[in-house]
XYZ file of C-alpha atoms in Angstrom:
759
model
C 28.401 -64.543 -65.738
C 26.672 -64.825 -69.055
C 24.842 -62.156 -70.987
C 21.852 -62.133 -73.248
C 18.090 -62.268 -73.329
C 16.859 -65.412 -71.562
C 14.438 -67.837 -73.179
C 13.116 -70.972 -71.507
C 14.740 -74.265 -72.398
C 14.754 -77.761 -70.918
C 17.877 -79.919 -70.869
C 17.250 -83.647 -71.350
C 19.883 -86.060 -70.103
C 19.448 -89.813 -70.784
C 21.667 -92.108 -68.756
C 21.116 -95.855 -68.652
C 24.173 -96.885 -66.704
C 23.783 -98.578 -63.344
C 26.100 -97.929 -60.388
C 27.609 -100.835 -58.536
C 25.853 -99.625 -55.364
C 22.501 -100.395 -56.912
C 21.487 -96.873 -57.985
C 19.629 -96.412 -61.260
C 19.550 -92.771 -62.426
C 16.974 -91.258 -64.725
C 16.526 -87.688 -65.914
C 13.541 -85.909 -64.388
C 11.331 -83.512 -66.298
C 13.267 -80.571 -64.871
C 16.601 -82.070 -65.885
C 17.421 -83.369 -62.386
C 18.460 -86.969 -61.829
C 16.249 -88.779 -59.361
C 16.251 -92.242 -57.822
C 13.778 -94.826 -59.049
C 11.857 -94.940 -55.818
C 12.945 -91.630 -54.391
C 13.847 -93.360 -51.125
C 16.729 -92.292 -48.872
C 19.977 -94.171 -48.966
C 20.973 -96.841 -46.507
C 21.996 -94.814 -43.459
C 24.490 -97.474 -42.391
C 26.602 -96.846 -45.498
C 29.298 -94.147 -45.290
C 28.047 -90.804 -46.578
C 29.699 -89.959 -49.924
C 31.550 -86.665 -50.375
C 29.041 -84.255 -51.927
C 30.311 -81.644 -54.335
C 28.159 -78.598 -55.095
C 28.743 -77.041 -58.541
C 27.249 -73.597 -59.200
C 27.210 -72.086 -62.679
C 27.520 -68.500 -63.818
C 24.588 -66.570 -65.177
C 24.703 -62.988 -63.934
C 21.624 -62.108 -61.904
C 20.268 -65.570 -62.689
C 22.937 -66.799 -60.259
C 20.866 -65.356 -57.415
C 18.751 -68.495 -57.803
C 21.660 -70.377 -56.204
C 20.643 -68.849 -52.875
C 17.245 -70.515 -53.163
C 18.909 -73.839 -53.936
C 21.100 -73.487 -50.840
C 18.047 -72.717 -48.707
C 16.346 -75.869 -49.963
C 19.461 -77.991 -49.329
C 19.637 -76.695 -45.780
C 15.928 -77.354 -45.247
C 16.458 -80.939 -46.448
C 19.583 -81.248 -44.233
C 21.934 -82.046 -47.121
C 25.538 -81.478 -45.965
C 27.924 -80.210 -48.638
C 31.602 -81.145 -48.556
C 33.047 -79.299 -51.565
C 31.954 -76.155 -53.401
C 33.098 -75.040 -56.850
C 31.667 -72.263 -58.960
C 32.061 -69.908 -61.866
C 31.252 -66.202 -62.119
C 28.107 -65.471 -60.072
C 28.163 -69.119 -59.020
C 31.667 -68.563 -57.670
C 30.474 -65.575 -55.648
C 27.491 -67.362 -54.075
C 29.518 -70.555 -53.657
C 32.500 -68.721 -52.212
C 30.343 -66.975 -49.621
C 28.765 -70.314 -48.674
C 32.184 -71.957 -48.466
C 33.388 -69.117 -46.228
C 30.797 -70.114 -43.629
C 27.821 -67.903 -44.440
C 24.452 -69.650 -44.314
C 21.905 -69.330 -47.090
C 19.810 -67.056 -44.850
C 22.819 -64.814 -44.190
C 23.608 -64.573 -47.893
C 19.984 -63.721 -48.682
C 19.899 -61.081 -45.960
C 23.095 -59.439 -47.174
C 22.063 -59.465 -50.845
C 18.687 -57.927 -49.987
C 20.538 -54.855 -48.672
C 22.585 -54.347 -51.814
C 21.809 -51.378 -54.069
C 22.639 -53.019 -57.352
C 22.474 -49.791 -59.360
C 25.462 -48.578 -57.322
C 27.330 -51.874 -57.591
C 27.089 -51.797 -61.385
C 27.537 -48.051 -61.836
C 30.149 -46.692 -64.230
C 31.675 -44.801 -61.305
C 30.981 -43.974 -57.671
C 27.971 -41.853 -56.758
C 28.122 -38.250 -57.916
C 27.723 -36.822 -54.414
C 31.005 -38.494 -53.437
C 32.934 -36.698 -56.189
C 34.985 -33.559 -55.686
C 33.515 -30.356 -57.078
C 35.977 -30.397 -59.972
C 34.664 -33.771 -61.102
C 31.062 -32.624 -60.611
C 31.641 -29.547 -62.757
C 32.795 -31.783 -65.603
C 29.377 -33.441 -65.629
C 27.791 -30.116 -66.508
C 30.109 -29.790 -69.487
C 30.210 -33.333 -70.882
C 28.888 -36.779 -70.048
C 31.223 -38.869 -67.916
C 30.414 -42.047 -69.844
C 32.602 -41.629 -72.943
C 36.026 -41.237 -71.367
C 39.194 -42.425 -73.062
C 42.784 -41.295 -72.922
C 46.316 -40.935 -74.182
C 49.263 -42.841 -72.789
C 52.721 -42.968 -74.342
C 51.349 -41.289 -77.459
C 48.757 -44.030 -77.988
C 44.979 -43.626 -77.860
C 43.513 -46.008 -75.271
C 39.943 -46.975 -74.436
C 38.479 -48.049 -71.079
C 38.528 -51.756 -70.313
C 35.086 -51.888 -68.781
C 31.696 -50.219 -68.579
C 31.390 -50.718 -64.801
C 33.776 -49.342 -62.209
C 33.758 -52.518 -60.101
C 34.507 -50.673 -56.862
C 31.062 -51.427 -55.453
C 31.329 -55.150 -56.134
C 34.842 -55.353 -54.733
C 33.784 -53.537 -51.563
C 30.948 -56.034 -51.028
C 33.159 -59.077 -51.576
C 35.834 -57.660 -49.304
C 33.374 -57.106 -46.468
C 31.730 -60.506 -46.864
C 35.038 -62.413 -46.796
C 36.727 -60.560 -43.901
C 36.115 -63.381 -41.366
C 38.230 -65.796 -43.462
C 40.884 -63.328 -44.640
C 43.644 -65.348 -42.976
C 42.835 -68.466 -45.028
C 45.343 -68.254 -47.865
C 44.537 -71.765 -49.116
C 40.918 -72.332 -50.079
C 41.103 -75.846 -48.608
C 41.336 -74.124 -45.214
C 37.959 -72.441 -45.605
C 35.012 -73.891 -43.662
C 34.258 -75.752 -46.923
C 36.961 -76.493 -49.538
C 36.343 -74.182 -52.475
C 37.492 -73.478 -56.026
C 36.610 -70.733 -58.496
C 37.161 -70.764 -62.246
C 38.432 -67.836 -64.318
C 39.723 -67.435 -67.876
C 43.222 -66.436 -68.902
C 42.316 -63.626 -71.292
C 45.626 -63.913 -73.157
C 45.616 -67.663 -73.821
C 41.962 -68.636 -73.369
C 42.927 -71.328 -70.870
C 40.818 -72.025 -67.765
C 42.413 -70.952 -64.494
C 41.469 -72.690 -61.252
C 41.726 -70.339 -58.276
C 42.652 -72.385 -55.214
C 44.514 -69.974 -52.961
C 45.352 -66.347 -52.291
C 42.871 -63.592 -51.597
C 39.325 -64.981 -51.642
C 37.642 -61.666 -52.466
C 39.986 -61.137 -55.392
C 39.372 -64.693 -56.619
C 35.603 -64.184 -56.606
C 35.955 -60.860 -58.407
C 38.291 -62.454 -60.977
C 35.821 -65.211 -61.779
C 33.135 -62.618 -62.516
C 35.199 -60.272 -64.702
C 32.707 -60.210 -67.564
C 34.514 -58.866 -70.672
C 33.438 -55.314 -71.422
C 31.497 -55.021 -68.158
C 34.190 -55.444 -65.497
C 37.888 -54.865 -66.024
C 39.998 -58.054 -65.931
C 42.065 -58.771 -62.817
C 45.810 -59.285 -62.976
C 46.874 -62.142 -60.712
C 50.246 -63.881 -60.693
C 51.138 -62.307 -64.035
C 47.937 -63.491 -65.736
C 45.027 -61.319 -66.860
C 41.872 -63.043 -65.634
C 38.365 -62.706 -67.034
C 35.004 -64.372 -66.529
C 35.290 -68.135 -66.092
C 32.023 -68.763 -67.909
C 33.840 -68.415 -71.210
C 35.681 -71.703 -70.650
C 33.937 -73.668 -67.883
C 30.610 -72.328 -66.711
C 29.609 -75.532 -64.886
C 32.879 -77.077 -63.592
C 31.681 -80.598 -62.814
C 35.090 -82.162 -63.550
C 36.751 -79.803 -61.062
C 34.489 -81.062 -58.282
C 35.479 -84.623 -59.202
C 39.171 -83.718 -59.029
C 38.650 -82.392 -55.493
C 37.257 -85.744 -54.411
C 33.511 -85.332 -54.882
C 31.887 -88.753 -55.143
C 28.510 -87.346 -56.063
C 27.701 -83.973 -57.615
C 24.828 -81.559 -57.203
C 25.101 -79.311 -60.260
C 23.023 -76.140 -60.527
C 22.815 -74.628 -64.007
C 21.382 -71.116 -64.284
C 23.274 -70.004 -67.400
C 21.559 -67.912 -70.037
C 20.473 -70.154 -72.916
C 21.105 -69.264 -76.538
C 18.529 -66.748 -77.780
C 16.319 -66.933 -80.839
C 16.504 -64.918 -84.042
C 14.576 -62.052 -82.443
C 17.608 -61.347 -80.221
C 19.965 -60.846 -83.176
C 18.720 -57.470 -84.363
C 21.540 -55.369 -82.900
C 25.288 -55.404 -82.329
C 24.680 -55.858 -78.605
C 22.363 -58.794 -79.261
C 24.858 -60.453 -81.597
C 27.677 -60.020 -79.092
C 25.564 -61.487 -76.300
C 24.582 -64.401 -78.543
C 28.235 -65.115 -79.307
C 29.091 -65.259 -75.605
C 26.054 -67.419 -74.880
C 27.015 -69.877 -77.634
C 30.544 -70.221 -76.274
C 29.218 -70.688 -72.756
C 26.524 -73.158 -73.750
C 29.052 -75.332 -75.577
C 31.204 -75.783 -72.485
C 28.109 -76.326 -70.329
C 27.008 -79.204 -72.574
C 30.453 -80.777 -72.196
C 30.097 -80.548 -68.420
C 26.600 -82.032 -68.453
C 27.973 -85.039 -70.301
C 30.252 -85.697 -67.325
C 27.360 -86.207 -64.903
C 26.973 -89.774 -63.681
C 23.993 -91.786 -62.508
C 23.314 -90.674 -58.957
C 24.396 -87.079 -59.615
C 21.665 -84.450 -59.477
C 21.193 -81.646 -61.976
C 19.078 -78.738 -60.782
C 17.936 -76.307 -63.441
C 15.604 -73.635 -62.090
C 12.831 -72.524 -64.396
C 13.759 -68.834 -64.612
C 11.301 -68.008 -67.367
C 11.679 -64.391 -68.416
C 14.171 -63.486 -65.683
C 17.374 -62.237 -67.268
C 21.035 -61.974 -66.408
C 20.698 -58.273 -65.531
C 17.558 -58.462 -63.361
C 19.343 -58.020 -60.041
C 16.316 -56.215 -58.612
C 14.342 -59.507 -58.783
C 16.197 -61.193 -55.913
C 13.049 -62.574 -54.279
C 11.821 -64.135 -57.520
C 15.178 -65.746 -58.257
C 15.450 -67.232 -54.772
C 11.908 -68.584 -54.892
C 12.472 -70.304 -58.232
C 15.804 -71.713 -57.151
C 14.245 -73.152 -54.005
C 11.328 -74.632 -55.982
C 13.702 -76.369 -58.409
C 15.725 -77.877 -55.556
C 12.602 -78.996 -53.711
C 11.437 -80.749 -56.877
C 14.560 -82.912 -56.736
C 14.014 -83.874 -53.090
C 13.531 -87.601 -53.921
C 17.032 -87.687 -55.399
C 18.619 -85.530 -52.696
C 17.263 -87.246 -49.577
C 19.720 -90.128 -50.053
C 22.415 -87.800 -48.666
C 20.308 -86.225 -45.915
C 21.331 -86.579 -42.259
C 19.317 -86.294 -39.074
C 18.799 -82.978 -37.318
C 21.548 -83.585 -34.761
C 24.045 -84.589 -37.421
C 23.234 -81.570 -39.580
C 23.528 -79.190 -36.630
C 26.970 -80.639 -35.919
C 27.956 -80.156 -39.591
C 26.669 -76.573 -39.570
C 28.668 -75.720 -36.426
C 31.870 -77.146 -37.901
C 31.416 -75.172 -41.113
C 30.310 -71.827 -39.703
C 32.345 -68.718 -40.410
C 34.752 -67.668 -37.678
C 33.813 -64.588 -35.716
C 35.137 -61.274 -37.028
C 37.376 -59.895 -34.307
C 38.585 -56.380 -35.143
C 42.317 -55.948 -34.665
C 44.092 -52.665 -33.966
C 45.528 -50.998 -37.036
C 49.294 -50.702 -36.850
C 49.543 -48.693 -40.079
C 47.488 -47.326 -42.977
C 49.173 -47.193 -46.366
C 48.743 -47.282 -50.128
C 50.053 -49.571 -52.856
C 49.797 -50.042 -56.608
C 49.575 -46.507 -57.968
C 52.448 -45.059 -59.967
C 51.073 -41.725 -61.208
C 49.043 -40.345 -58.283
C 49.705 -39.322 -54.695
C 46.878 -40.833 -52.629
C 48.541 -39.615 -49.436
C 47.066 -36.208 -50.363
C 43.668 -37.752 -49.581
C 44.791 -39.581 -46.429
C 43.598 -36.839 -44.008
C 40.028 -37.455 -45.224
C 40.125 -41.164 -44.401
C 38.337 -42.473 -41.337
C 40.737 -45.397 -40.830
C 43.662 -44.332 -38.638
C 46.598 -46.184 -37.063
C 45.977 -47.122 -33.444
C 42.229 -47.539 -33.920
C 40.431 -50.902 -34.136
C 39.720 -51.925 -37.710
C 36.220 -50.910 -38.820
C 35.102 -52.605 -42.068
C 32.431 -49.966 -42.715
C 34.951 -47.156 -42.351
C 37.397 -48.985 -44.636
C 34.662 -49.359 -47.265
C 33.865 -45.650 -47.088
C 37.569 -44.821 -47.346
C 37.883 -47.005 -50.441
C 34.955 -45.117 -51.938
C 36.649 -41.781 -51.214
C 39.777 -42.898 -53.030
C 37.795 -44.251 -55.994
C 35.869 -40.962 -56.217
C 39.053 -39.192 -57.331
C 38.455 -40.723 -60.763
C 42.103 -41.748 -61.090
C 41.803 -45.482 -60.499
C 40.567 -48.482 -62.418
C 40.255 -50.396 -59.157
C 40.276 -49.426 -55.496
C 40.321 -52.112 -52.826
C 41.962 -52.787 -49.480
C 43.704 -55.643 -47.710
C 44.579 -56.398 -44.133
C 48.115 -57.661 -43.598
C 48.834 -59.475 -40.313
C 51.371 -57.857 -37.991
C 52.746 -58.949 -34.631
C 50.577 -56.476 -32.717
C 47.611 -56.090 -35.060
C 47.002 -55.618 -38.764
C 48.136 -53.131 -41.379
C 45.475 -51.673 -43.651
C 46.739 -51.251 -47.202
C 44.600 -49.648 -49.899
C 45.296 -51.336 -53.234
C 44.977 -48.839 -56.083
C 45.323 -49.553 -59.788
C 45.822 -46.564 -62.081
C 43.575 -46.241 -65.102
C 45.607 -47.619 -68.013
C 44.146 -44.984 -70.349
C 45.467 -42.037 -68.267
C 46.935 -39.668 -67.251
C 45.676 -37.688 -70.295
C 41.901 -38.077 -70.179
C 39.606 -37.220 -73.088
C 35.832 -36.900 -73.275
C 33.582 -36.499 -76.281
C 30.193 -34.842 -76.408
C 27.616 -33.547 -78.822
C 25.161 -30.658 -79.013
C 22.455 -30.969 -81.634
C 19.193 -29.046 -81.855
C 16.630 -28.912 -84.642
C 13.015 -27.842 -84.933
C 12.665 -29.862 -88.158
C 12.591 -26.689 -90.210
C 15.522 -24.721 -91.574
C 16.919 -24.049 -88.070
C 19.527 -26.363 -86.597
C 22.582 -26.134 -84.367
C 25.444 -28.566 -84.093
C 28.540 -28.637 -81.881
C 31.122 -31.375 -81.440
C 32.705 -31.091 -77.984
C 36.067 -32.426 -76.850
C 37.516 -32.081 -73.352
C 41.086 -32.880 -72.308
C 42.429 -33.201 -68.792
C 45.946 -33.938 -67.580
C 46.030 -34.826 -63.915
C 48.878 -35.004 -61.408
C 51.304 -32.753 -63.212
C 52.935 -32.233 -59.808
C 52.906 -34.065 -56.478
C 50.566 -31.367 -55.179
C 47.862 -32.475 -57.631
C 48.168 -29.868 -60.383
C 45.685 -30.314 -63.247
C 45.502 -28.874 -66.734
C 42.054 -28.842 -68.323
C 41.092 -27.884 -71.899
C 37.864 -27.784 -73.859
C 37.172 -27.367 -77.583
C 33.814 -26.902 -79.332
C 33.584 -27.175 -83.110
C 30.403 -26.194 -84.919
C 27.727 -23.533 -84.590
C 29.179 -22.056 -81.383
C 32.959 -22.590 -81.455
C 34.753 -22.362 -78.119
C 38.278 -22.846 -76.784
C 38.968 -22.841 -73.040
C 41.913 -23.763 -70.826
C 42.600 -23.840 -67.081
C 45.647 -24.609 -64.937
C 44.621 -25.617 -61.416
C 47.290 -25.798 -58.726
C 46.717 -26.773 -55.046
C 48.841 -24.642 -52.707
C 49.501 -27.241 -49.993
C 48.158 -24.950 -47.311
C 46.278 -27.997 -46.001
C 47.239 -31.674 -45.941
C 44.101 -32.833 -47.720
C 43.704 -32.272 -51.453
C 39.967 -31.707 -51.036
C 40.415 -29.011 -48.398
C 43.488 -27.326 -49.776
C 43.484 -23.776 -51.087
C 44.214 -23.521 -54.790
C 45.100 -21.018 -57.467
C 43.508 -21.269 -60.904
C 44.514 -19.372 -64.038
C 42.134 -19.696 -66.962
C 41.182 -18.285 -70.345
C 38.291 -18.754 -72.775
C 37.254 -17.492 -76.196
C 33.974 -18.241 -77.971
C 31.689 -17.077 -80.749
C 27.914 -17.057 -80.718
C 25.444 -16.063 -83.387
C 22.598 -14.033 -81.930
C 19.318 -12.929 -83.417
C 17.198 -9.932 -82.586
C 13.417 -10.200 -82.880
C 10.646 -7.635 -83.209
C 7.443 -7.635 -81.190
C 5.795 -10.025 -83.674
C 8.516 -12.629 -83.182
C 10.172 -11.992 -86.542
C 13.950 -11.938 -86.726
C 15.026 -8.394 -87.575
C 18.816 -8.710 -87.306
C 21.634 -11.224 -86.874
C 24.860 -10.546 -84.961
C 28.091 -12.367 -84.232
C 29.355 -11.937 -80.699
C 32.970 -12.842 -79.910
C 33.743 -13.094 -76.204
C 37.137 -13.535 -74.607
C 37.777 -14.045 -70.896
C 40.966 -14.389 -68.905
C 41.217 -14.634 -65.155
C 42.996 -15.833 -62.078
C 41.265 -17.153 -58.951
C 42.212 -18.246 -55.495
C 39.768 -20.596 -53.864
C 39.043 -23.470 -51.555
C 36.906 -26.594 -51.996
C 34.369 -27.564 -49.355
C 35.380 -31.229 -49.439
C 32.675 -32.820 -51.611
C 30.031 -30.135 -51.175
C 31.295 -27.386 -53.477
C 33.856 -24.625 -53.680
C 34.344 -20.869 -53.379
C 36.523 -18.715 -55.661
C 37.657 -15.088 -55.517
C 39.649 -13.599 -58.369
C 40.225 -11.033 -61.083
C 38.718 -11.321 -64.545
C 39.128 -9.422 -67.821
C 36.285 -9.743 -70.337
C 36.376 -8.569 -73.953
C 33.178 -8.426 -76.054
C 33.057 -7.693 -79.781
C 29.633 -7.587 -81.363
C 29.201 -7.015 -85.094
C 26.131 -7.050 -87.342
C 25.918 -9.878 -89.874
C 22.467 -9.209 -91.306
C 20.175 -6.241 -90.652
C 16.530 -6.355 -91.704
C 14.359 -3.430 -92.742
C 12.572 -3.445 -89.371
C 15.818 -3.170 -87.396
C 16.158 0.264 -85.802
C 19.324 -0.036 -83.703
C 22.968 0.910 -84.294
C 24.667 -0.711 -87.271
C 28.311 -0.391 -86.230
C 30.347 -3.097 -84.509
C 31.200 -2.375 -80.886
C 34.058 -3.516 -78.666
C 34.087 -3.306 -74.878
C 36.542 -4.445 -72.203
C 35.674 -5.144 -68.587
C 38.080 -5.634 -65.698
C 37.419 -6.264 -62.040
C 37.101 -8.756 -59.180
C 34.577 -11.569 -59.119
C 33.398 -14.175 -56.620
C 31.821 -17.545 -57.380
C 30.219 -19.963 -54.916
C 28.741 -23.370 -55.724
C 27.142 -26.084 -53.577
C 26.288 -29.163 -55.635
C 24.507 -32.137 -54.074
C 22.604 -33.500 -57.082
C 22.754 -37.266 -57.519
C 22.956 -36.851 -61.317
C 23.799 -33.804 -63.385
C 21.201 -34.894 -65.975
C 17.713 -36.033 -65.036
C 18.547 -35.753 -61.309
C 16.297 -37.669 -58.975
C 17.312 -36.120 -55.658
C 19.444 -33.337 -54.222
C 20.115 -29.717 -55.083
C 22.633 -27.394 -56.720
C 23.110 -23.726 -55.809
C 25.412 -21.388 -57.704
C 26.055 -17.662 -57.397
C 28.524 -15.277 -59.020
C 29.108 -11.565 -58.546
C 31.464 -9.179 -60.387
C 32.183 -5.459 -60.259
C 34.668 -3.323 -62.141
C 35.349 -0.872 -64.902
C 34.073 -1.072 -68.469
C 36.272 0.465 -71.212
C 36.074 0.824 -74.979
C 32.839 1.881 -76.641
C 31.447 2.781 -73.210
C 33.385 4.104 -70.216
C 31.528 3.263 -67.040
C 31.425 1.209 -63.869
C 29.632 -2.116 -64.135
C 28.287 -4.637 -61.660
C 26.784 -8.044 -62.289
C 25.080 -10.626 -60.063
C 23.673 -13.961 -61.126
C 22.310 -16.874 -59.147
C 20.630 -20.170 -59.959
C 19.272 -23.111 -58.042
C 18.023 -26.580 -58.924
C 16.294 -29.045 -56.594
C 14.957 -32.512 -57.342
C 12.841 -34.907 -55.334
C 11.424 -38.282 -56.318
C 8.483 -40.428 -55.349
C 9.102 -43.880 -56.764
C 9.693 -43.508 -60.503
C 8.350 -39.940 -60.525
C 10.561 -36.865 -60.079
C 9.804 -33.160 -59.656
C 12.675 -30.874 -60.707
C 12.512 -27.150 -59.876
C 14.930 -24.633 -61.389
C 15.224 -20.887 -60.682
C 17.545 -18.327 -62.257
C 18.030 -14.602 -61.714
C 20.543 -12.264 -63.399
C 21.080 -8.543 -62.877
C 23.715 -6.863 -65.067
C 24.194 -3.111 -65.258
C 25.247 -2.799 -68.900
C 24.581 0.943 -69.180
C 24.823 1.888 -72.847
C 25.835 -1.619 -73.932
C 25.618 -2.260 -77.661
C 23.225 -3.806 -80.095
C 21.758 -6.833 -78.275
C 21.273 -7.832 -74.654
C 23.967 -9.759 -72.825
C 21.726 -12.713 -71.941
C 19.040 -14.611 -73.811
C 16.110 -16.931 -73.246
C 14.189 -19.115 -75.663
C 14.442 -22.646 -76.929
C 13.773 -26.041 -75.413
C 13.449 -25.799 -71.604
C 14.669 -22.187 -71.732
C 11.171 -20.869 -72.519
C 9.910 -23.649 -74.727
C 7.781 -22.463 -77.621
C 10.064 -19.476 -78.302
C 13.027 -19.579 -80.669
C 16.525 -19.900 -79.178
C 17.697 -16.401 -78.250
C 14.359 -14.805 -79.112
C 14.172 -13.087 -75.704
C 17.251 -10.980 -74.872
C 18.200 -8.454 -72.228
C 20.528 -7.618 -69.366
C 18.227 -8.666 -66.520
C 16.667 -12.129 -66.457
C 14.126 -13.953 -64.329
C 13.362 -17.549 -65.175
C 11.648 -20.478 -63.445
C 10.973 -24.014 -64.625
C 9.089 -26.928 -63.074
C 9.754 -30.274 -64.745
C 8.131 -33.605 -64.014
C 9.562 -36.798 -65.429
C 9.107 -40.498 -64.819
C 11.694 -43.158 -65.419
C 10.207 -45.771 -67.718
C 10.727 -49.471 -67.173
C 12.377 -49.916 -70.534
C 16.072 -49.044 -70.693
C 17.664 -47.909 -73.921
C 21.044 -49.397 -74.785
C 23.987 -47.234 -73.623
C 21.806 -45.009 -71.434
C 21.275 -44.550 -67.707
C 17.541 -44.423 -68.198
C 14.618 -43.597 -70.448
C 12.241 -40.853 -69.254
C 8.903 -39.291 -70.151
C 8.072 -35.859 -68.817
C 6.633 -32.377 -69.140
C 7.738 -28.874 -68.205
C 6.105 -25.556 -67.392
C 8.342 -22.493 -67.694
C 8.023 -18.783 -67.024
C 10.491 -15.954 -67.542
C 11.555 -12.866 -69.419
C 14.548 -10.612 -70.059
C 14.677 -6.837 -69.800
C 17.270 -4.382 -71.101
C 16.883 -1.976 -68.157
C 16.148 -2.900 -64.567
C 13.438 -0.233 -64.412
C 11.420 -2.261 -66.902
C 11.296 -5.426 -64.778
C 7.730 -6.504 -64.036
C 6.301 -9.905 -63.123
C 3.297 -9.069 -65.278
C 5.593 -9.334 -68.309
C 6.534 -12.954 -67.625
C 6.178 -15.215 -70.657
C 5.039 -18.802 -70.304
C 6.258 -21.841 -72.245
C 5.719 -25.566 -71.911
C 6.823 -28.908 -73.295
C 6.172 -32.635 -73.220
C 9.058 -34.923 -74.058
C 10.715 -38.303 -74.139
C 14.317 -38.227 -72.935
C 17.325 -40.423 -72.285
C 20.597 -39.859 -70.426
C 23.041 -41.151 -73.042
C 26.807 -41.385 -73.338
C 26.982 -38.282 -75.550
C 24.646 -36.209 -73.382
C 20.925 -35.930 -72.693
C 18.650 -36.664 -75.647
C 15.136 -35.289 -76.052
C 12.285 -35.546 -78.514
C 9.719 -32.988 -77.487
C 6.642 -30.995 -78.364
C 6.849 -27.327 -77.321
C 4.200 -24.640 -77.011
C 3.934 -21.040 -75.746
C 0.921 -18.731 -75.607
C 2.843 -15.892 -77.301
C 5.193 -18.218 -79.162
C 4.566 -21.198 -81.402
C 3.757 -24.907 -81.383
C 6.773 -26.908 -82.451
C 8.535 -30.274 -82.542
C 12.163 -30.421 -81.425
C 14.942 -32.968 -81.317
C 17.677 -32.069 -78.888
C 20.988 -33.622 -77.793
C 22.918 -31.798 -75.112
C 22.136 -29.658 -72.108
C 19.156 -27.308 -72.728
């Protein structure tokens, strides 16, 4: 697989040699070699062994399917298949007995955004992993191992691709030598330690295909026989000589590699890196083209502006691949056979039928730091049942969703009375101490700005039960330190259904303003809040969790600056609260940021005794809900929030605030404060076609918001609701959501904001 921005180019190959059989080859306008007359060969002569060579090129490799369709339509039997990267995948599937139509049908069903996602879908995560998304982006994860800081090896999880390749190659799983496939096959990979090409001729076919397409920085390399294997396009993107070594007498070479870009592609670090890879790849492709002989055929589809990442353009790629192969028909018909002969060839090279065998055992291999058996009760695959490839794929996804593994795959091992299903798990090399970085930044381009650098730490599998230790640190305008020790109790076999106990503590400081009726700031306070608690709870598998516990809150509020219009108390106050609380959450959003479907419901209730400056009983209830639904690129996101807190004679400023971007846009952050809150927001956004580097997507949208806060519940009135609005451009980036927006409120102001972080 090659990377980079494609530009059209035409390869010209001039060969004047003449074969002893009387062929005279000449380069066609599309780079393909054709015969002088375009007539078929003498049918009485033995048919030469035809080798098909398929190059890498990322999504451009989908054009190979169109070439295969054209070869089948012209009844051109293939005897040998070799390929690199995406060419290895398409070629390997063809060599395993799949027809071009079958490959096209299977690829049309693929959701490529899931295949190339940084991790499995959010709905498949446990609630603990989902909660992390609301704190920090999951993109920038790195870790500590043996006292050394380590970075991820790839940007894409790879689980989706491996699951596809595993399912596609199941019918030929018993073929350990690739010469025993319906068509002899070879794939090319790169030894990432020595830079030497590695020819994959035996072993696990799915693993070989995945190894050949291990694009550096995109997919993690595969360790095989003690060698670390990466994308074969780095060393031999069009392995013509390999086909010759396997006995090919004539070669059909299909080159879909990304050509070297122009100067306009060199305006970024990403562009320069892609250009470097393309240069290396193009150099080895030119060496391979020089090995073509008169009588060989070079097919180079005109892919125009189609790029190596345009996997959603499958139909276009196939059409252009087929057109390029059809244009070389005069050169290809020399190897065509009659309909009866081709039908006989197709029957001999069809994939064997997939006959499910009973599972004699289900086990795990590869992991050294985790206990996947704690997830075994959730798996669908069970000993004694017939093997179900769809169930095995879902089970692999469940294991990958734990977030502990670099790779999750499965293999079937033959047994005397069936097959054993073994899930192959590879621990993340940057664990088990995981770190995430994030950023909060807000400015209205005046004197007001907020900045927080966020760091999260997590240590998993402290015990065989699955104990986790989680920490979070904020440095900046709103400093925060939090810690939690989470321990499953082993009341249930499954980790995701087991009761747990959680002890936690948190301390933070916030600077709050108080505003008069004209919107002028009349006072500034510092509020220090400390919380410590212990919960017992139970997850609802991947839906959510419920917690019941005891919590002790301490609040210290002190004046920092009091204006002449301030009329409240001037002394600092300290209060302590102690009592039970309950929290329930059900989270089914597909993304924590810019969700496109699903919902999230959360509710918390607490009651107890308040001590210190005020002696009284308190109670507090808060609930929120978010729902998103999409129509094409357009999404409607609805959010509701309600809080009721009996603060009695609580000091100085209200416990909760509204104001700021998407929290009553057009009002200043914290401008609206009180103990009882009602808030609603409707947001529309559309995902734009352009993608920004290092983002999930680029969005344009608008919001309409209504809400208010009241000190006393007797004051609550819907007639007092304030209205704010915004229009914005946004992106879901690796450091958090990013917005550039225009805000306005009827009783607030018109403003311009730049925002990084969760509003």
